[in-house]
Short mmCIF file of C-alpha atoms in Angstrom, two decimals:
data_model
loop_
_atom_site.label_atom_id
_atom_site.label_comp_id
_atom_site.label_asym_id
_atom_site.label_seq_id
_atom_site.Cartn_x
_atom_site.Cartn_y
_atom_site.Cartn_z
CA MET A 1 51.11 -3.58 24.40
CA PRO A 2 49.62 -2.67 21.08
CA ARG A 3 46.24 -1.12 21.17
CA THR A 4 43.28 -3.00 19.62
CA ARG A 5 41.16 -1.48 16.79
CA THR A 6 37.47 -1.91 17.72
CA PRO A 7 34.44 -0.75 15.67
CA VAL A 8 32.35 1.77 17.64
CA VAL A 9 29.34 -0.43 16.64
CA ALA A 10 29.90 -4.14 15.76
CA GLY A 11 28.73 -5.21 12.24
CA TRP A 12 27.99 -1.70 10.81
CA PHE A 13 31.16 -1.61 8.49
CA ALA A 14 34.18 -3.66 7.47
CA GLY A 15 37.17 -3.72 5.23
CA ASP A 16 40.25 -1.65 4.67
CA GLY A 17 41.21 1.06 2.21
CA ASP A 18 39.23 0.71 -1.00
CA ASP A 19 37.47 -2.31 0.29
CA PHE A 20 35.93 -0.43 3.22
CA THR A 21 32.12 -0.36 3.10
CA LEU A 22 29.10 0.17 5.32
CA LEU A 23 27.23 -3.06 5.94
CA GLY A 24 23.53 -3.31 5.82
CA THR A 25 21.07 -6.17 5.40
CA ARG A 26 18.76 -7.08 2.60
CA CYS A 27 15.43 -8.99 2.70
CA SER A 28 15.39 -12.04 0.41
CA ALA A 29 11.73 -11.69 -0.21
CA CYS A 30 11.18 -8.03 -1.08
CA ALA A 31 14.68 -6.60 -1.63
CA ALA A 32 14.29 -4.07 1.26
CA VAL A 33 17.61 -2.78 2.42
CA PHE A 34 18.31 -1.66 6.00
CA PHE A 35 20.93 0.48 7.53
CA PRO A 36 21.54 0.30 10.42
CA ARG A 37 21.25 -3.40 9.86
CA GLU A 38 17.91 -5.05 10.71
CA ASP A 39 18.56 -8.66 11.64
CA GLY A 40 15.21 -9.64 13.20
CA HIS A 41 12.47 -9.17 10.68
CA CYS A 42 11.90 -7.15 7.51
CA ARG A 43 10.22 -3.78 8.31
CA ASN A 44 8.45 -3.42 4.90
CA PRO A 45 4.82 -3.70 6.10
CA GLY A 46 3.88 -5.29 2.66
CA CYS A 47 6.34 -8.15 3.12
CA ALA A 48 5.70 -11.46 4.71
CA GLY A 49 9.37 -11.50 5.72
CA GLY A 50 12.28 -13.10 4.12
CA ASP A 51 15.81 -13.87 5.29
CA LEU A 52 17.89 -10.90 6.11
CA ALA A 53 21.46 -11.28 4.52
CA GLU A 54 24.40 -8.89 5.06
CA ILE A 55 25.26 -6.79 2.17
CA PRO A 56 27.74 -3.91 1.52
CA LEU A 57 26.23 -0.45 0.81
CA SER A 58 27.30 1.63 -2.15
CA ARG A 59 30.70 3.28 -1.41
CA ARG A 60 29.74 6.52 -3.12
CA GLY A 61 26.83 8.89 -2.95
CA ARG A 62 25.79 12.54 -3.12
CA VAL A 63 25.50 15.00 -0.41
CA TRP A 64 21.86 15.40 0.71
CA SER A 65 22.79 17.95 3.24
CA TYR A 66 25.50 18.97 5.77
CA THR A 67 26.04 20.91 9.01
CA ASP A 68 28.59 20.94 11.81
CA SER A 69 28.87 20.85 15.50
CA ARG A 70 30.24 24.05 16.80
CA TYR A 71 29.85 23.03 20.46
CA ARG A 72 31.00 19.99 22.23
CA PRO A 73 28.30 17.26 22.12
CA PRO A 74 27.27 15.72 25.49
CA SER A 75 28.13 12.23 26.62
CA PRO A 76 27.90 9.49 25.41
CA TYR A 77 30.01 11.18 22.66
CA VAL A 78 33.56 10.85 23.92
CA THR A 79 35.78 13.96 23.94
CA ASP A 80 38.74 14.99 26.07
CA PRO A 81 37.58 18.08 28.17
CA GLU A 82 41.11 19.12 28.63
CA LEU A 83 41.48 19.91 24.93
CA PRO A 84 39.83 22.82 23.15
CA TRP A 85 36.72 21.78 21.03
CA GLU A 86 37.35 21.43 17.39
CA PRO A 87 34.14 21.47 15.35
CA TYR A 88 33.52 18.64 12.77
CA ALA A 89 31.24 18.52 9.83
CA LEU A 90 28.33 16.00 9.60
CA ILE A 91 27.18 14.94 6.19
CA ALA A 92 23.96 13.21 5.19
CA VAL A 93 24.68 11.25 2.07
CA GLU A 94 22.16 9.85 -0.46
CA LEU A 95 23.24 6.44 -1.85
CA PRO A 96 21.73 6.20 -5.33
CA ALA A 97 21.42 2.40 -5.62
CA GLU A 98 19.81 1.95 -2.23
CA ARG A 99 17.93 5.37 -2.26
CA ILE A 100 18.85 5.69 1.40
CA VAL A 101 20.32 8.72 3.26
CA VAL A 102 23.07 7.92 5.74
CA LEU A 103 24.53 10.36 8.22
CA GLY A 104 28.19 10.34 9.10
CA GLN A 105 31.04 12.57 10.16
CA ALA A 106 33.28 14.10 7.52
CA VAL A 107 36.95 13.15 7.37
CA PRO A 108 39.00 15.44 9.66
CA GLY A 109 40.04 18.64 7.91
CA VAL A 110 36.89 18.81 5.68
CA THR A 111 34.68 21.69 6.85
CA VAL A 112 31.29 22.98 5.84
CA ALA A 113 33.08 25.54 3.62
CA ASP A 114 34.35 22.52 1.53
CA LEU A 115 30.91 21.07 1.01
CA ALA A 116 27.88 21.52 -1.29
CA VAL A 117 24.59 19.72 -1.66
CA GLY A 118 24.82 17.31 -4.49
CA MET A 119 28.66 16.84 -4.24
CA GLU A 120 29.95 13.35 -4.63
CA VAL A 121 31.46 11.72 -1.53
CA GLU A 122 32.79 8.27 -0.66
CA VAL A 123 32.89 6.23 2.61
CA VAL A 124 36.34 5.79 4.15
CA PRO A 125 37.58 4.22 7.38
CA GLY A 126 38.04 6.71 10.24
CA VAL A 127 38.85 6.92 13.98
CA LEU A 128 36.20 8.20 16.31
CA HIS A 129 38.42 8.54 19.48
CA GLU A 130 41.30 6.56 21.23
CA ASP A 131 42.02 5.64 24.64
CA GLY A 132 44.68 3.71 26.48
CA GLU A 133 43.65 0.29 25.20
CA THR A 134 41.54 0.92 22.18
CA ILE A 135 41.31 2.75 18.92
CA TRP A 136 37.58 3.14 18.29
CA THR A 137 36.99 3.09 14.55
CA THR A 138 34.04 4.40 12.52
CA TRP A 139 33.12 5.50 9.02
CA HIS A 140 33.81 8.98 7.59
CA TRP A 141 32.44 10.66 4.38
CA ARG A 142 35.19 12.19 2.10
CA PRO A 143 34.58 14.34 -1.02
CA THR A 144 35.77 12.18 -4.02
CA GLY A 145 39.08 13.47 -5.42
CA VAL A 146 40.37 14.50 -1.95
CA ALA A 147 43.55 12.59 -1.10
CA ALA A 148 43.47 10.52 2.11
CA MET B 1 -17.55 10.37 12.09
CA THR B 2 -15.69 11.65 15.20
CA GLY B 3 -17.50 13.99 17.58
CA GLU B 4 -16.23 17.12 19.10
CA VAL B 5 -15.21 17.87 22.66
CA ALA B 6 -15.29 21.21 24.44
CA VAL B 7 -12.25 23.05 25.74
CA LEU B 8 -13.66 24.45 28.99
CA GLY B 9 -10.34 25.63 30.56
CA ALA B 10 -6.76 26.39 29.49
CA GLY B 11 -3.91 27.34 31.86
CA MET B 12 -0.14 27.67 31.91
CA HIS B 13 2.76 28.08 34.29
CA PRO B 14 5.01 30.72 32.64
CA TRP B 15 7.96 29.27 30.76
CA GLY B 16 11.49 30.05 32.06
CA LYS B 17 14.42 28.52 33.75
CA TRP B 18 12.94 28.46 37.29
CA GLY B 19 14.99 25.62 38.75
CA ARG B 20 12.15 23.91 40.51
CA GLY B 21 10.43 20.48 39.96
CA PHE B 22 8.09 19.86 37.09
CA VAL B 23 5.28 18.83 39.41
CA GLU B 24 5.06 22.32 40.71
CA TYR B 25 4.65 23.82 37.15
CA GLY B 26 2.05 21.12 36.15
CA VAL B 27 -0.07 21.66 39.29
CA ALA B 28 0.09 25.43 38.83
CA ALA B 29 -1.07 25.02 35.15
CA ALA B 30 -3.80 22.58 36.22
CA ARG B 31 -5.13 24.82 38.83
CA ALA B 32 -5.10 27.74 36.29
CA ALA B 33 -7.02 25.49 33.74
CA LEU B 34 -9.60 24.40 36.32
CA ALA B 35 -10.15 28.09 37.52
CA ASP B 36 -10.57 29.11 33.89
CA ALA B 37 -13.16 26.31 33.49
CA ASP B 38 -14.86 27.41 36.68
CA LEU B 39 -14.59 23.74 37.91
CA GLU B 40 -13.19 22.07 41.03
CA TRP B 41 -10.51 19.39 40.89
CA ARG B 42 -13.13 17.06 42.43
CA ASP B 43 -15.36 17.59 39.25
CA VAL B 44 -12.70 15.85 37.25
CA GLY B 45 -13.41 12.24 36.28
CA SER B 46 -10.17 11.50 34.54
CA ILE B 47 -6.64 12.97 34.40
CA VAL B 48 -4.16 12.50 31.52
CA GLY B 49 -0.48 13.25 32.07
CA ALA B 50 2.04 13.81 29.33
CA ASP B 51 5.12 12.14 30.58
CA THR B 52 8.26 14.02 31.72
CA VAL B 53 10.95 11.47 30.83
CA ARG B 54 13.80 13.86 31.71
CA GLY B 55 12.39 14.96 34.91
CA GLY B 56 13.33 11.78 36.81
CA TYR B 57 11.49 8.75 38.01
CA PRO B 58 8.08 10.20 39.08
CA GLY B 59 7.75 11.87 35.66
CA TYR B 60 7.42 8.50 33.92
CA VAL B 61 4.02 8.35 35.50
CA ALA B 62 2.91 11.95 35.07
CA GLY B 63 -0.76 11.34 35.33
CA ALA B 64 -0.60 9.84 38.80
CA THR B 65 2.10 12.29 39.82
CA PHE B 66 -0.13 15.27 39.11
CA ALA B 67 -3.24 13.50 40.60
CA LYS B 68 -1.44 12.86 43.88
CA ALA B 69 -0.07 16.47 43.96
CA LEU B 70 -3.52 17.90 43.37
CA GLY B 71 -4.96 15.48 46.06
CA TRP B 72 -6.08 11.91 45.38
CA GLN B 73 -9.78 12.08 44.50
CA GLY B 74 -10.24 8.72 42.74
CA ALA B 75 -10.16 10.02 39.14
CA ARG B 76 -9.33 7.57 36.41
CA VAL B 77 -5.59 8.02 35.40
CA THR B 78 -3.63 7.76 32.17
CA SER B 79 -0.06 8.66 31.27
CA VAL B 80 1.29 8.95 27.77
CA TYR B 81 4.70 9.35 26.11
CA ALA B 82 5.22 10.48 22.47
CA ALA B 83 8.27 12.70 22.69
CA CYS B 84 7.37 16.22 21.58
CA ALA B 85 3.93 15.05 20.65
CA SER B 86 3.21 13.80 24.19
CA GLY B 87 0.97 16.63 24.95
CA ALA B 88 -1.25 16.07 21.86
CA GLN B 89 -1.41 12.45 22.49
CA ALA B 90 -2.64 13.24 26.08
CA VAL B 91 -5.32 15.43 24.36
CA ALA B 92 -6.14 12.47 22.06
CA ALA B 93 -6.46 10.12 25.00
CA ALA B 94 -8.75 12.54 26.85
CA ARG B 95 -10.90 13.03 23.78
CA ALA B 96 -11.28 9.36 23.24
CA GLN B 97 -12.38 8.80 26.87
CA ILE B 98 -14.96 11.58 26.53
CA LEU B 99 -16.40 10.47 23.12
CA ALA B 100 -16.48 6.81 24.52
CA GLY B 101 -18.57 8.04 27.42
CA LEU B 102 -15.89 7.06 29.96
CA ALA B 103 -15.57 10.44 31.44
CA ASP B 104 -17.40 13.85 31.18
CA VAL B 105 -14.51 16.00 32.26
CA VAL B 106 -10.85 15.24 31.69
CA LEU B 107 -7.86 17.25 32.95
CA VAL B 108 -4.78 17.09 30.64
CA VAL B 109 -1.52 18.22 32.09
CA GLY B 110 2.11 18.36 30.84
CA ALA B 111 5.15 19.99 32.54
CA ASP B 112 8.84 19.86 32.30
CA SER B 113 11.97 20.86 34.21
CA ALA B 114 14.64 20.94 31.46
CA PRO B 115 18.39 20.36 31.91
CA LYS B 116 20.96 22.97 30.97
CA GLY B 117 22.47 22.74 27.46
CA PHE B 118 21.86 20.16 24.98
CA PHE B 119 19.26 17.47 25.44
CA ARG B 120 21.12 14.13 25.85
CA PRO B 121 20.04 10.58 26.23
CA ALA B 122 19.70 8.85 29.58
CA GLY B 123 22.86 7.35 31.01
CA GLY B 124 24.28 3.95 30.55
CA ASP B 125 25.56 1.86 27.51
CA ARG B 126 22.50 1.22 25.40
CA PRO B 127 23.68 0.24 21.91
CA ASP B 128 20.23 -0.88 20.94
CA ASP B 129 18.78 2.62 21.50
CA PRO B 130 18.98 4.89 18.37
CA ASP B 131 18.94 8.00 20.60
CA TRP B 132 22.08 6.75 22.41
CA LEU B 133 23.72 5.61 19.20
CA ARG B 134 23.51 9.03 17.40
CA PHE B 135 25.25 10.64 20.30
CA ARG B 136 27.85 7.89 20.79
CA VAL B 137 28.76 7.36 17.08
CA LEU B 138 28.22 10.84 15.57
CA GLY B 139 27.79 13.37 18.47
CA ALA B 140 24.72 14.35 16.54
CA THR B 141 22.82 16.77 18.84
CA ASN B 142 19.27 17.99 18.00
CA PRO B 143 20.57 21.25 16.54
CA THR B 144 22.71 19.33 14.08
CA TYR B 145 19.53 17.83 12.60
CA PHE B 146 17.93 21.19 12.50
CA GLY B 147 21.02 22.44 10.57
CA LEU B 148 20.76 19.62 8.10
CA TYR B 149 17.11 20.55 7.27
CA ALA B 150 18.03 24.19 7.00
CA ARG B 151 20.84 23.68 4.69
CA ARG B 152 18.73 21.42 2.57
CA ARG B 153 16.10 24.04 2.22
CA MET B 154 18.85 26.60 1.17
CA ALA B 155 20.04 24.23 -1.61
CA VAL B 156 16.64 23.10 -2.87
CA HIS B 157 14.43 26.07 -2.38
CA GLY B 158 16.87 29.03 -2.29
CA ASP B 159 16.01 30.08 1.34
CA THR B 160 18.65 32.34 2.91
CA PRO B 161 19.83 32.84 6.52
CA GLU B 162 18.19 36.27 6.33
CA ASP B 163 14.89 34.44 5.75
CA PHE B 164 15.43 32.36 8.75
CA ALA B 165 16.28 35.42 10.80
CA GLN B 166 12.96 37.08 9.83
CA VAL B 167 11.10 34.15 11.42
CA LYS B 168 12.89 35.03 14.66
CA VAL B 169 12.09 38.76 14.25
CA LYS B 170 8.33 37.93 13.76
CA ASN B 171 8.12 35.42 16.57
CA SER B 172 10.08 37.44 19.14
CA ALA B 173 7.75 40.45 18.53
CA LEU B 174 4.84 38.17 19.43
CA GLY B 175 6.68 36.61 22.36
CA ALA B 176 7.27 40.09 23.71
CA LEU B 177 3.49 40.43 24.09
CA ASN B 178 2.90 36.98 25.76
CA PRO B 179 3.24 36.90 29.64
CA ASN B 180 3.76 33.18 29.54
CA ALA B 181 6.69 33.34 27.14
CA ARG B 182 10.31 32.97 28.51
CA TYR B 183 11.89 35.41 26.13
CA ARG B 184 9.95 38.70 25.92
CA LYS B 185 12.44 40.87 24.05
CA ARG B 186 12.16 41.81 20.42
CA VAL B 187 14.99 40.54 18.47
CA THR B 188 16.41 42.23 15.13
CA ALA B 189 17.83 40.39 12.16
CA GLU B 190 21.23 41.90 12.95
CA GLU B 191 21.10 40.28 16.43
CA VAL B 192 20.38 36.90 14.84
CA ALA B 193 23.23 37.35 12.44
CA ALA B 194 25.59 38.26 15.31
CA SER B 195 24.65 35.29 17.54
CA ALA B 196 26.98 32.33 17.70
CA MET B 197 26.86 29.69 15.02
CA VAL B 198 25.66 26.39 16.56
CA ALA B 199 25.01 24.04 13.70
CA ASP B 200 25.83 25.66 10.35
CA PRO B 201 23.76 27.42 8.87
CA LEU B 202 21.84 27.96 12.13
CA ARG B 203 22.79 30.39 14.90
CA LEU B 204 21.91 30.61 18.59
CA LEU B 205 18.95 32.73 17.88
CA ASP B 206 17.66 30.39 15.18
CA ILE B 207 17.40 27.57 17.60
CA CYS B 208 14.77 26.90 20.35
CA ALA B 209 16.13 26.69 23.95
CA THR B 210 15.02 24.11 26.52
CA SER B 211 12.78 25.49 29.22
CA ASP B 212 10.82 24.82 32.36
CA GLY B 213 7.04 25.19 32.01
CA GLY B 214 3.60 23.56 32.46
CA ALA B 215 0.31 23.66 30.46
CA ALA B 216 -3.05 22.20 31.11
CA LEU B 217 -6.53 21.91 29.49
CA VAL B 218 -9.85 20.91 30.90
CA LEU B 219 -11.83 19.03 28.27
CA SER B 220 -15.47 17.93 28.47
CA SER B 221 -18.27 16.44 26.42
CA MET B 222 -20.39 18.94 24.57
CA GLU B 223 -23.37 17.78 26.61
CA PHE B 224 -21.58 18.59 29.84
CA ALA B 225 -20.58 22.10 28.48
CA ARG B 226 -24.25 22.80 27.65
CA ARG B 227 -25.39 21.69 31.08
CA ARG B 228 -22.82 24.09 32.48
CA GLY B 229 -24.33 26.89 30.32
CA VAL B 230 -21.28 27.14 28.03
CA THR B 231 -23.11 27.59 24.93
CA GLU B 232 -20.34 28.42 22.48
CA PRO B 233 -17.13 26.74 23.65
CA VAL B 234 -14.00 26.30 21.64
CA ARG B 235 -14.30 22.72 20.29
CA ILE B 236 -11.56 20.19 19.40
CA ARG B 237 -12.62 18.82 16.08
CA ALA B 238 -9.50 16.74 15.15
CA VAL B 239 -6.40 15.24 16.71
CA SER B 240 -4.06 13.63 14.39
CA THR B 241 -1.30 11.32 15.75
CA VAL B 242 -0.51 9.25 12.72
CA THR B 243 2.82 7.50 12.23
CA PRO B 244 5.01 7.63 9.14
CA THR B 245 4.58 5.26 6.16
CA TYR B 246 7.37 3.00 4.97
CA PRO B 247 9.67 3.88 3.52
CA ASN B 248 10.20 7.19 5.51
CA THR B 249 12.64 8.97 3.32
CA VAL B 250 13.26 12.14 5.38
CA LEU B 251 15.99 11.81 7.98
CA ASP B 252 14.29 12.11 11.23
CA LEU B 253 15.59 12.44 14.82
CA PRO B 254 17.25 10.37 16.28
CA ASP B 255 17.92 8.08 13.24
CA ILE B 256 21.36 7.74 11.59
CA ALA B 257 19.73 6.86 8.18
CA THR B 258 16.46 7.04 6.45
CA ASP B 259 14.60 3.89 5.23
CA ALA B 260 15.89 2.73 1.83
CA ALA B 261 13.52 2.88 -1.14
CA THR B 262 14.65 -0.39 -2.81
CA ALA B 263 11.44 -2.34 -2.21
CA VAL B 264 8.69 0.12 -2.03
CA GLU B 265 8.17 3.50 -3.81
CA PRO B 266 8.00 6.26 -1.18
CA ALA B 267 4.55 8.05 -0.71
CA PRO B 268 4.53 11.43 -2.57
CA GLU B 269 3.72 13.07 0.82
CA PRO B 270 6.39 13.32 3.57
CA PHE B 271 5.49 12.47 7.14
CA ARG B 272 4.88 15.97 8.36
CA ALA B 273 2.44 16.74 5.63
CA SER B 274 0.56 13.51 6.38
CA ILE B 275 0.14 14.48 9.99
CA ALA B 276 -1.66 17.73 8.84
CA ARG B 277 -3.66 15.93 6.06
CA ALA B 278 -5.07 13.41 8.58
CA ALA B 279 -6.17 16.38 10.81
CA TYR B 280 -7.80 18.25 7.91
CA GLU B 281 -9.67 15.08 6.77
CA GLU B 282 -10.93 14.38 10.34
CA ALA B 283 -12.09 17.98 10.79
CA GLY B 284 -13.56 18.31 7.37
CA ILE B 285 -11.55 21.58 7.08
CA GLY B 286 -9.02 22.78 4.64
CA PRO B 287 -5.87 24.93 5.02
CA GLU B 288 -7.74 27.82 3.34
CA GLU B 289 -10.24 27.97 6.27
CA LEU B 290 -7.58 28.44 8.99
CA SER B 291 -7.48 31.74 10.94
CA VAL B 292 -4.40 30.96 12.98
CA ALA B 293 -1.73 28.25 13.42
CA GLU B 294 0.83 27.22 16.11
CA VAL B 295 3.68 25.26 14.61
CA TYR B 296 6.78 23.58 16.07
CA ASP B 297 9.57 25.95 15.34
CA LEU B 298 12.40 24.01 16.80
CA SER B 299 14.37 26.18 14.49
CA THR B 300 13.42 29.19 12.35
CA ALA B 301 14.02 27.28 9.20
CA LEU B 302 11.59 24.60 10.41
CA GLU B 303 8.78 27.01 10.74
CA LEU B 304 9.07 27.72 7.01
CA GLN B 305 8.93 23.94 6.41
CA TRP B 306 5.70 23.74 8.32
CA TYR B 307 4.05 26.42 6.17
CA GLU B 308 4.35 24.02 3.32
CA ASP B 309 3.52 20.86 5.21
CA LEU B 310 0.25 22.48 6.49
CA GLY B 311 -0.58 23.49 2.90
CA LEU B 312 -0.53 27.27 3.76
CA CYS B 313 1.52 27.58 0.53
CA GLY B 314 3.24 25.34 -2.15
CA GLU B 315 6.36 23.41 -1.68
CA GLY B 316 9.41 25.70 -1.67
CA GLU B 317 7.24 28.78 -1.12
CA GLY B 318 7.55 29.12 2.63
CA ALA B 319 10.11 31.90 2.69
CA LYS B 320 8.00 33.86 0.13
CA LEU B 321 4.85 33.48 2.36
CA LEU B 322 6.96 34.85 5.24
CA ARG B 323 8.32 37.75 3.13
CA GLU B 324 4.83 38.65 2.06
CA GLY B 325 3.80 39.05 5.60
CA ALA B 326 0.96 36.35 5.38
CA THR B 327 2.11 34.68 8.52
CA ALA B 328 2.60 37.77 10.65
CA PRO B 329 -0.06 39.63 12.63
CA GLY B 330 -2.51 41.13 10.29
CA GLY B 331 -1.65 38.68 7.58
CA ARG B 332 -3.68 36.02 5.83
CA ILE B 333 -2.71 33.29 8.26
CA PRO B 334 -0.76 34.47 11.37
CA VAL B 335 1.57 31.66 12.64
CA ASN B 336 2.85 31.27 16.05
CA THR B 337 0.98 34.20 17.63
CA SER B 338 2.23 32.85 21.13
CA GLY B 339 5.83 33.63 19.99
CA GLY B 340 6.45 29.95 19.15
CA LEU B 341 9.12 27.77 20.60
CA GLY B 342 11.66 30.48 19.72
CA SER B 343 10.05 32.57 22.53
CA PHE B 344 9.14 29.76 24.92
CA GLY B 345 11.97 27.22 24.70
CA GLU B 346 10.93 23.65 24.60
CA ALA B 347 9.33 22.17 27.69
CA VAL B 348 8.70 18.90 25.96
CA PRO B 349 5.58 17.27 27.47
CA ALA B 350 3.93 20.78 27.91
CA GLN B 351 4.61 22.20 24.47
CA ALA B 352 1.80 20.59 22.41
CA ILE B 353 -0.62 21.43 25.17
CA ALA B 354 0.64 25.01 25.26
CA GLN B 355 -0.09 25.23 21.52
CA VAL B 356 -3.82 24.38 22.12
CA CYS B 357 -3.91 26.86 24.95
CA GLU B 358 -2.91 29.62 22.59
CA ILE B 359 -5.38 28.45 19.94
CA THR B 360 -8.07 28.35 22.68
CA TRP B 361 -7.34 31.96 23.60
CA GLN B 362 -7.28 33.04 20.03
CA LEU B 363 -10.64 31.48 19.28
CA ARG B 364 -12.14 32.83 22.41
CA GLY B 365 -10.98 36.35 21.38
CA THR B 366 -9.01 36.76 24.65
CA ALA B 367 -5.45 36.66 23.36
CA GLY B 368 -4.92 40.37 24.24
CA ASP B 369 -2.33 42.21 22.11
CA ARG B 370 -1.66 39.08 20.19
CA GLN B 371 -5.37 38.64 19.10
CA VAL B 372 -6.02 37.63 15.51
CA GLU B 373 -9.26 39.44 14.76
CA GLY B 374 -12.27 37.10 14.23
CA ALA B 375 -10.27 33.92 14.63
CA ARG B 376 -12.58 30.92 14.13
CA VAL B 377 -10.40 27.94 13.15
CA GLY B 378 -6.89 27.06 14.46
CA ILE B 379 -4.46 24.26 13.91
CA THR B 380 -1.44 23.14 15.93
CA ALA B 381 1.29 21.01 14.53
CA ASN B 382 4.45 19.28 16.01
CA GLN B 383 6.81 16.50 15.46
CA GLY B 384 8.91 14.53 17.92
CA LEU B 385 11.48 11.78 18.10
CA PHE B 386 10.79 8.23 17.22
CA GLY B 387 8.13 8.80 14.45
CA HIS B 388 5.76 10.92 16.61
CA GLY B 389 3.78 13.81 15.32
CA SER B 390 0.57 15.55 15.95
CA ALA B 391 -1.85 18.13 14.75
CA VAL B 392 -4.94 19.50 16.60
CA ILE B 393 -7.72 21.52 14.95
CA ALA B 394 -9.98 23.57 17.05
CA VAL B 395 -12.96 25.74 16.04
CA ARG B 396 -15.45 28.11 17.57
#
């Protein structure tokens, strides 16, 4: 039986390939943008509250900062304790249009040695982990110009 | 105009990894603070507990837990939770009760029994909890956030890992002098550089551990202190517990993103600086008047950030201030004379109370080998998850 592809969180991202984007929401009254999405009420204290509509976030931004996880994170992060721990990089990316910083894992193979503050990166679809039934999908940041 | 309250007693249970329940540490600290105040538990009209979320069920109601362990005596009870700022919020609640005339003497207690390894969220699937989400989706432990801040400082201000290591060198030398600290060994820059990388660019000895410990304060009205013959007590003059302003543009734990700045221009002052400013305004005191400061050095790099947020120096000048020796013993404004979190390890609900204990001893002139000569004004500062932060200013 083929495994299903399921987003690790519903409604945070969508699309394939070059159409892949993070999804936020935007207030119709004040233009505030929210990620993770805010579907209840606008959080701008100066806004009476408009309708919150889903919008795609900018696909490209600049590295605000980066680090990595040299030790295995605890649950609920899912890892296979049988396998040796492979560190991954975490990148905080500033999206210029929204003026928001969004954290994400780097694509596999990109390490802190490949990164610099201010470098351009783009959002790409990624896999968080897999089990018998499900491929859990997520978003990754990838330096632009790096082949998939 | 807010009035002052007196600090009549301060007490701690030493920090460590003792493997016992948090109630024992809290009760020991409470008894030490009461003895220091020369008061009986039955003299206390109100007890405020800083909650111990990770200690298990009873910790959710810390005030009552400590009141029962000390022996029910009918005192008014309050429990507060504000992550790392829980202890300062407990001080704030106690102060409000005293100034409102609801109690003459309030006992403030916080204690923790910390788990091994990384802090992690409580169990179960909770996709509406940002603390659960950052672990599930990103595996983003607390040290990874500290790593992000440290790397950002390196890129923007030119700080180096060697600067960060010097914070550890300074604080470990002070911790070595503090009988309540968990780590009492001086550390060299070479030892920091040789320790394991945890979250690039931060190494094990740049990052604070998680510890067991307890701290307590006995606070009273100024009138009560006078009646007791305490003519010149340490006084708490300000307690800042402000929240951020929208849009909050610095990535804070446990968030996956900042607020966007599409609708509202961000305030020129970041959250941490606003915490300190509110305290300065309430106290009518400026950073140039400080004798001593206790700041939340979750990492070595974060201590440098606090120098700037407290206004001890300009933005980007934290490492320079450290290199000049201004924040070391004998300097213009010694910081973390207790040894800081680097020497203690974080016992979450006790930590902000422990900061006030250290300031109290400094202002009394009883800090022993760590004493800052002639200390008159002290500030504490900290920041916790979920938009919590605090600063306390005490004077004598």
